[in-house]
Amino acid sequence: MRNFSAASTMLAINSVVANALLFSSLLLVIGVPVFYMTQTNPEDNRNPNIKKIEILAGVWFHLVLLQALVGEYITHQMSV
């Protein structure tokens, strides 16, 4: 019974991380075009909207790495 609860806990953690990744992907898919359309000066590379896009992309990238690490750890733990 202990293995079942540990496996379900790991799957729940993996599910939370995967859903966070999907949510941040949704923010990027919707947010990037909105930020580009609402900027006042498209030629300005240091526009605040460009900075917001860079921050969102950085968060998304780190969530992808976290998802890969958590998924690999859970796969390893369940196979042992």
mmCIF file of C-alpha atoms in Angstrom:
data_model
loop_
_atom_site.group_PDB
_atom_site.id
_atom_site.type_symbol
_atom_site.label_atom_id
_atom_site.label_comp_id
_atom_site.label_asym_id
_atom_site.label_seq_id
_atom_site.Cartn_x
_atom_site.Cartn_y
_atom_site.Cartn_z
ATOM 1 C CA MET A 1 0.000 0.000 0.000
ATOM 2 C CA ARG A 2 2.928 2.345 0.662
ATOM 3 C CA ASN A 3 4.109 2.081 -2.949
ATOM 4 C CA PHE A 4 0.671 3.041 -4.209
ATOM 5 C CA SER A 5 0.502 6.199 -2.102
ATOM 6 C CA ALA A 6 4.056 7.200 -3.031
ATOM 7 C CA ALA A 7 3.320 6.636 -6.717
ATOM 8 C CA SER A 8 0.094 8.615 -6.554
ATOM 9 C CA THR A 9 1.881 11.460 -4.748
ATOM 10 C CA MET A 10 4.569 11.580 -7.422
ATOM 11 C CA LEU A 11 1.966 11.517 -10.170
ATOM 12 C CA ALA A 12 0.113 14.371 -8.471
ATOM 13 C CA ILE A 13 3.327 16.430 -8.331
ATOM 14 C CA ASN A 14 3.957 15.680 -11.996
ATOM 15 C CA SER A 15 0.396 16.713 -12.819
ATOM 16 C CA VAL A 16 0.763 20.044 -11.004
ATOM 17 C CA VAL A 17 4.035 20.813 -12.792
ATOM 18 C CA ALA A 18 2.564 19.814 -16.168
ATOM 19 C CA ASN A 19 -0.487 22.018 -15.604
ATOM 20 C CA ALA A 20 1.728 24.954 -14.622
ATOM 21 C CA LEU A 21 3.644 24.444 -17.861
ATOM 22 C CA LEU A 22 0.437 24.349 -19.896
ATOM 23 C CA PHE A 23 -0.883 27.478 -18.181
ATOM 24 C CA SER A 24 2.321 29.416 -18.811
ATOM 25 C CA SER A 25 2.247 28.254 -22.446
ATOM 26 C CA LEU A 26 -1.280 29.610 -22.727
ATOM 27 C CA LEU A 27 -0.135 32.938 -21.276
ATOM 28 C CA LEU A 28 2.658 33.119 -23.837
ATOM 29 C CA VAL A 29 0.417 32.200 -26.769
ATOM 30 C CA ILE A 30 -2.112 34.877 -25.847
ATOM 31 C CA GLY A 31 0.198 37.399 -24.193
ATOM 32 C CA VAL A 32 2.894 37.786 -26.837
ATOM 33 C CA PRO A 33 0.572 38.984 -29.643
ATOM 34 C CA VAL A 34 -1.291 41.256 -27.215
ATOM 35 C CA PHE A 35 1.955 42.807 -25.966
ATOM 36 C CA TYR A 36 3.187 43.329 -29.530
ATOM 37 C CA MET A 37 -0.103 44.891 -30.657
ATOM 38 C CA THR A 38 -0.316 47.261 -27.687
ATOM 39 C CA GLN A 39 3.218 48.643 -27.779
ATOM 40 C CA THR A 40 3.513 52.307 -28.684
ATOM 41 C CA ASN A 41 6.867 52.171 -30.458
ATOM 42 C CA PRO A 42 7.655 48.842 -32.192
ATOM 43 C CA GLU A 43 11.215 49.952 -33.037
ATOM 44 C CA ASP A 44 12.168 50.354 -29.368
ATOM 45 C CA ASN A 45 13.913 47.144 -28.246
ATOM 46 C CA ARG A 46 13.709 48.097 -24.568
ATOM 47 C CA ASN A 47 9.969 48.564 -24.604
ATOM 48 C CA PRO A 48 8.300 47.481 -21.321
ATOM 49 C CA ASN A 49 6.102 45.051 -23.260
ATOM 50 C CA ILE A 50 9.190 43.368 -24.733
ATOM 51 C CA LYS A 51 10.581 43.010 -21.203
ATOM 52 C CA LYS A 52 7.327 41.340 -20.096
ATOM 53 C CA ILE A 53 7.576 38.883 -23.003
ATOM 54 C CA GLU A 54 11.180 38.085 -22.087
ATOM 55 C CA ILE A 55 10.195 37.447 -18.460
ATOM 56 C CA LEU A 56 7.304 35.184 -19.497
ATOM 57 C CA ALA A 57 9.589 33.277 -21.852
ATOM 58 C CA GLY A 58 12.147 32.822 -19.066
ATOM 59 C CA VAL A 59 9.501 31.493 -16.681
ATOM 60 C CA TRP A 60 8.220 29.141 -19.382
ATOM 61 C CA PHE A 61 11.728 27.858 -20.128
ATOM 62 C CA HIS A 62 12.388 27.111 -16.465
ATOM 63 C CA LEU A 63 9.038 25.342 -16.132
ATOM 64 C CA VAL A 64 9.961 23.144 -19.102
ATOM 65 C CA LEU A 65 13.224 22.229 -17.379
ATOM 66 C CA LEU A 66 11.426 21.579 -14.102
ATOM 67 C CA GLN A 67 8.850 19.397 -15.855
ATOM 68 C CA ALA A 68 11.598 17.356 -17.496
ATOM 69 C CA LEU A 69 13.410 16.849 -14.186
ATOM 70 C CA VAL A 70 10.259 15.939 -12.263
ATOM 71 C CA GLY A 71 9.076 13.603 -15.014
ATOM 72 C CA GLU A 72 12.423 11.861 -15.186
ATOM 73 C CA TYR A 73 12.599 11.498 -11.404
ATOM 74 C CA ILE A 74 9.090 10.071 -11.215
ATOM 75 C CA THR A 75 9.745 7.658 -14.064
ATOM 76 C CA HIS A 76 12.912 6.488 -12.335
ATOM 77 C CA GLN A 77 11.179 6.074 -8.968
ATOM 78 C CA MET A 78 8.268 4.125 -10.427
ATOM 79 C CA SER A 79 10.559 1.738 -12.314
ATOM 80 C CA VAL A 80 12.572 0.828 -9.209
#
